[in-house]
Amino acid sequence: VCTSLTTREWKKVFYEKTEAAKPADSWELIIDPNLKPNELAPGWKQYLEQHASGRFHCSWCWHTWQSPHVVILFHMYLDRAQRAGSVRMCVFKQLCYECGMARLDESSMLEVNIESLVDNLITSLHEQCYGEHGGQYRIHVAGRRDGGPHRSEFCEACQEGIVHWKPSEKLLEEDVTFSGASKPRAQEASGYNFFSLRWGLFWASLCLLIVYLQFSFRSSTFL
């Protein structure tokens, strides 16, 4: 069920965005689990997505885990005479590190992540198949925090010899947005907040001192 859902969502977003980007051409998306990096037929181009974020599901022990190290391989071909293009896609899988015996299962991604990844794919199509400026690549999809270092022995992409960088080594859009939103709060926390606990104790002590001085003054007057 996880695999069919992922494939259906990928194709849905892909067809919508390619039709909007290149309405005069017809593009198809084919899921090819046997795709190999740098093994290209004549006329084909390659795009490697190295910073995707996805959730993996083990079909053996039902363990699930989040990873920002998902690698996706695309092979692209455009027949200019027929005005038809084809994209072959392979999502590299990860082996479950809980049981260690499950088959490499396909990852499941949120639709918002798929949309960002398809935007990157279309940017690559513009550049490599049409010779056009594709615009900016979106890298914020890898901004999810994982629980530890990437374990290459369980990663299919690493076993294929693909060295992919960690998201922390890049400036991510999510991090920029988050930092920009959190900065004023940090300044507020470090600034003078007259309703903080420390200031509350200060004002309470000051009031008690004033009351004490007034009481002492009145007592000395009566004496």
Coordinates of C-alpha atoms in Angstrom, one line a residue:
V1 CA 0.0 0.0 0.0
C2 CA 2.9 2.4 0.8
T3 CA 4.5 1.8 -2.6
S4 CA 1.3 2.3 -4.6
L5 CA 0.5 5.5 -2.7
T6 CA 3.9 7.0 -3.3
T7 CA 3.8 6.1 -7.0
R8 CA 0.3 7.5 -7.4
E9 CA 1.2 10.8 -5.7
W10 CA 4.5 11.2 -7.6
K11 CA 2.7 10.7 -11.0
K12 CA -0.2 13.0 -10.0
V13 CA 2.2 15.9 -9.1
F14 CA 4.5 15.2 -12.0
Y15 CA 1.8 15.3 -14.7
E16 CA 0.3 18.5 -13.2
K17 CA 3.6 20.4 -13.1
T18 CA 5.0 19.2 -16.4
E19 CA 1.8 20.2 -18.2
A20 CA 1.9 23.6 -16.6
A21 CA 5.7 24.0 -17.4
K22 CA 5.7 22.6 -20.9
P23 CA 2.0 22.4 -22.2
A24 CA 3.1 21.7 -25.8
D25 CA 5.1 18.6 -24.9
S26 CA 3.9 15.3 -23.5
W27 CA 5.9 13.8 -20.6
E28 CA 5.5 10.5 -18.9
L29 CA 6.9 9.2 -15.5
I30 CA 8.1 5.6 -15.2
I31 CA 9.1 4.0 -11.9
D32 CA 12.1 1.9 -12.6
P33 CA 13.7 0.2 -9.5
N34 CA 16.5 -1.2 -11.6
L35 CA 17.9 2.2 -12.6
K36 CA 21.6 2.6 -12.1
P37 CA 23.5 5.9 -11.7
N38 CA 25.6 7.0 -14.7
E39 CA 24.4 4.1 -16.9
L40 CA 22.7 6.2 -19.5
A41 CA 21.3 5.2 -23.0
P42 CA 22.3 7.6 -25.8
G43 CA 20.5 10.9 -25.6
W44 CA 19.4 10.4 -22.0
K45 CA 20.3 12.9 -19.2
Q46 CA 20.6 12.2 -15.4
Y47 CA 19.5 14.2 -12.4
L48 CA 20.3 12.9 -8.9
E49 CA 18.3 14.2 -6.0
Q50 CA 20.4 13.8 -2.9
H51 CA 18.6 15.8 -0.2
A52 CA 15.1 14.3 -0.1
S53 CA 13.2 13.5 3.2
G54 CA 11.1 10.5 3.5
R55 CA 9.6 8.0 6.0
F56 CA 10.6 4.3 5.5
H57 CA 8.4 1.4 6.5
C58 CA 9.7 -2.1 7.1
S59 CA 7.4 -4.8 5.7
W60 CA 8.9 -7.4 8.1
C61 CA 8.8 -6.0 11.6
W62 CA 6.6 -2.9 10.9
H63 CA 9.3 -0.5 12.1
T64 CA 9.1 3.0 10.6
W65 CA 11.7 5.7 10.6
Q66 CA 12.3 9.2 9.2
S67 CA 15.4 10.0 7.1
P68 CA 16.6 13.2 5.5
H69 CA 19.1 11.1 3.5
V70 CA 16.8 9.7 0.8
V71 CA 18.4 9.6 -2.7
I72 CA 16.3 9.6 -5.9
L73 CA 17.7 9.0 -9.3
F74 CA 16.1 10.3 -12.5
H75 CA 17.0 9.5 -16.1
M76 CA 15.4 11.9 -18.7
Y77 CA 14.9 11.9 -22.4
L78 CA 13.2 14.4 -24.8
D79 CA 12.3 13.5 -28.3
R80 CA 12.0 17.0 -29.8
A81 CA 10.6 15.7 -33.1
Q82 CA 7.7 13.9 -31.4
R83 CA 7.5 16.6 -28.6
A84 CA 7.4 13.8 -26.1
G85 CA 9.6 13.1 -23.1
S86 CA 10.2 10.3 -20.6
V87 CA 11.5 10.3 -17.1
R88 CA 12.6 7.1 -15.3
M89 CA 12.8 7.3 -11.6
C90 CA 14.3 5.2 -8.8
V91 CA 14.0 5.9 -5.1
F92 CA 16.9 4.3 -3.3
K93 CA 15.8 2.4 -0.3
Q94 CA 17.1 1.8 3.2
L95 CA 17.3 -1.5 5.1
C96 CA 15.6 -1.7 8.5
Y97 CA 18.2 -1.5 11.2
E98 CA 15.9 -3.0 13.8
C99 CA 15.5 -6.5 12.3
G100 CA 18.2 -6.3 9.6
M101 CA 16.4 -9.0 7.6
A102 CA 13.7 -7.1 5.8
R103 CA 13.9 -6.3 2.1
L104 CA 14.8 -2.8 1.1
D105 CA 11.5 -1.0 1.3
E106 CA 10.4 2.1 -0.6
S107 CA 10.0 5.3 1.2
S108 CA 6.8 7.2 1.6
M109 CA 6.8 11.0 1.3
L110 CA 4.4 13.8 2.1
E111 CA 2.8 15.5 -0.9
V112 CA 4.4 18.8 0.0
N113 CA 7.9 17.1 -0.2
I114 CA 7.0 15.5 -3.5
E115 CA 5.9 18.8 -5.0
S116 CA 9.3 20.4 -4.0
L117 CA 11.2 17.4 -5.5
V118 CA 9.2 17.6 -8.7
D119 CA 10.0 21.3 -8.9
N120 CA 13.7 20.4 -8.8
L121 CA 13.2 17.7 -11.5
I122 CA 11.5 20.2 -13.8
T123 CA 14.3 22.7 -13.2
S124 CA 16.7 20.0 -14.3
L125 CA 14.5 19.2 -17.3
H126 CA 14.6 22.9 -18.4
E127 CA 18.4 22.9 -18.1
Q128 CA 19.4 19.6 -19.6
C129 CA 16.6 18.7 -22.1
Y130 CA 15.6 22.2 -23.2
G131 CA 18.8 24.2 -22.7
E132 CA 17.0 26.8 -20.7
H133 CA 17.6 28.5 -17.4
G134 CA 15.7 26.4 -14.9
G135 CA 15.8 28.7 -11.9
Q136 CA 16.6 27.9 -8.3
Y137 CA 16.7 24.4 -6.8
R138 CA 14.7 23.9 -3.6
I139 CA 16.6 22.2 -0.8
H140 CA 14.3 22.8 2.1
V141 CA 12.8 19.3 1.9
A142 CA 15.7 17.9 3.8
G143 CA 15.2 20.2 6.8
R144 CA 13.7 17.4 9.0
R145 CA 15.9 16.5 12.0
D146 CA 17.0 12.9 12.2
G147 CA 17.9 11.0 15.3
G148 CA 21.5 10.3 14.5
P149 CA 24.2 10.0 11.8
H150 CA 23.4 8.3 8.5
R151 CA 24.2 4.6 8.6
S152 CA 25.6 3.9 5.2
E153 CA 25.6 0.1 5.7
F154 CA 21.8 0.1 5.6
C155 CA 21.5 2.6 2.6
E156 CA 21.0 1.3 -0.9
A157 CA 22.4 4.5 -2.4
C158 CA 25.6 4.2 -0.4
Q159 CA 26.0 0.6 -1.6
E160 CA 25.7 1.8 -5.1
G161 CA 28.7 4.1 -4.5
I162 CA 26.7 7.4 -4.3
V163 CA 28.2 9.7 -1.7
H164 CA 25.5 12.1 -0.6
W165 CA 26.0 15.1 1.7
K166 CA 24.3 15.7 5.0
P167 CA 21.6 18.4 5.1
S168 CA 23.5 20.2 7.9
E169 CA 26.2 21.0 5.4
K170 CA 23.9 23.1 3.3
L171 CA 21.9 26.3 4.1
L172 CA 18.3 25.1 4.1
E173 CA 15.3 27.3 3.4
E174 CA 13.4 25.8 6.4
D175 CA 16.4 26.7 8.6
V176 CA 16.4 30.3 7.3
T177 CA 12.7 30.6 7.8
F178 CA 12.9 29.1 11.2
S179 CA 15.8 31.3 12.2
G180 CA 14.1 34.4 11.0
A181 CA 11.0 33.6 12.9
S182 CA 12.8 32.7 16.1
K183 CA 15.2 35.6 16.2
P184 CA 12.8 38.2 17.5
R185 CA 11.7 35.8 20.2
A186 CA 15.3 35.2 21.2
Q187 CA 15.8 39.0 21.4
E188 CA 12.7 39.3 23.5
A189 CA 14.0 36.6 25.9
S190 CA 17.4 38.3 26.2
G191 CA 16.0 41.8 26.5
Y192 CA 14.2 43.6 29.3
N193 CA 11.0 41.8 30.0
F194 CA 9.3 43.6 32.9
F195 CA 6.9 40.7 33.5
S196 CA 9.7 38.1 34.0
L197 CA 10.2 36.2 37.3
R198 CA 13.4 38.1 38.0
W199 CA 11.8 41.5 37.6
G200 CA 8.8 40.4 39.5
L201 CA 11.0 39.6 42.5
F202 CA 12.7 42.9 42.1
W203 CA 9.5 44.9 42.1
A204 CA 8.2 43.0 45.1
S205 CA 11.3 43.6 47.1
L206 CA 11.2 47.3 46.2
C207 CA 7.6 47.6 47.4
L208 CA 8.4 45.8 50.7
L209 CA 11.3 48.2 51.1
I210 CA 9.1 51.2 50.6
V211 CA 6.5 49.9 53.0
Y212 CA 9.2 49.3 55.6
L213 CA 10.7 52.8 55.2
Q214 CA 7.2 54.3 55.5
F215 CA 6.5 52.3 58.6
S216 CA 9.9 53.2 60.1
F217 CA 9.3 56.9 59.4
R218 CA 5.9 56.9 61.0
S219 CA 7.2 55.1 64.1
S220 CA 10.1 57.6 64.5
T221 CA 7.6 60.5 64.1
F222 CA 5.4 59.2 67.0
L223 CA 8.4 58.8 69.2

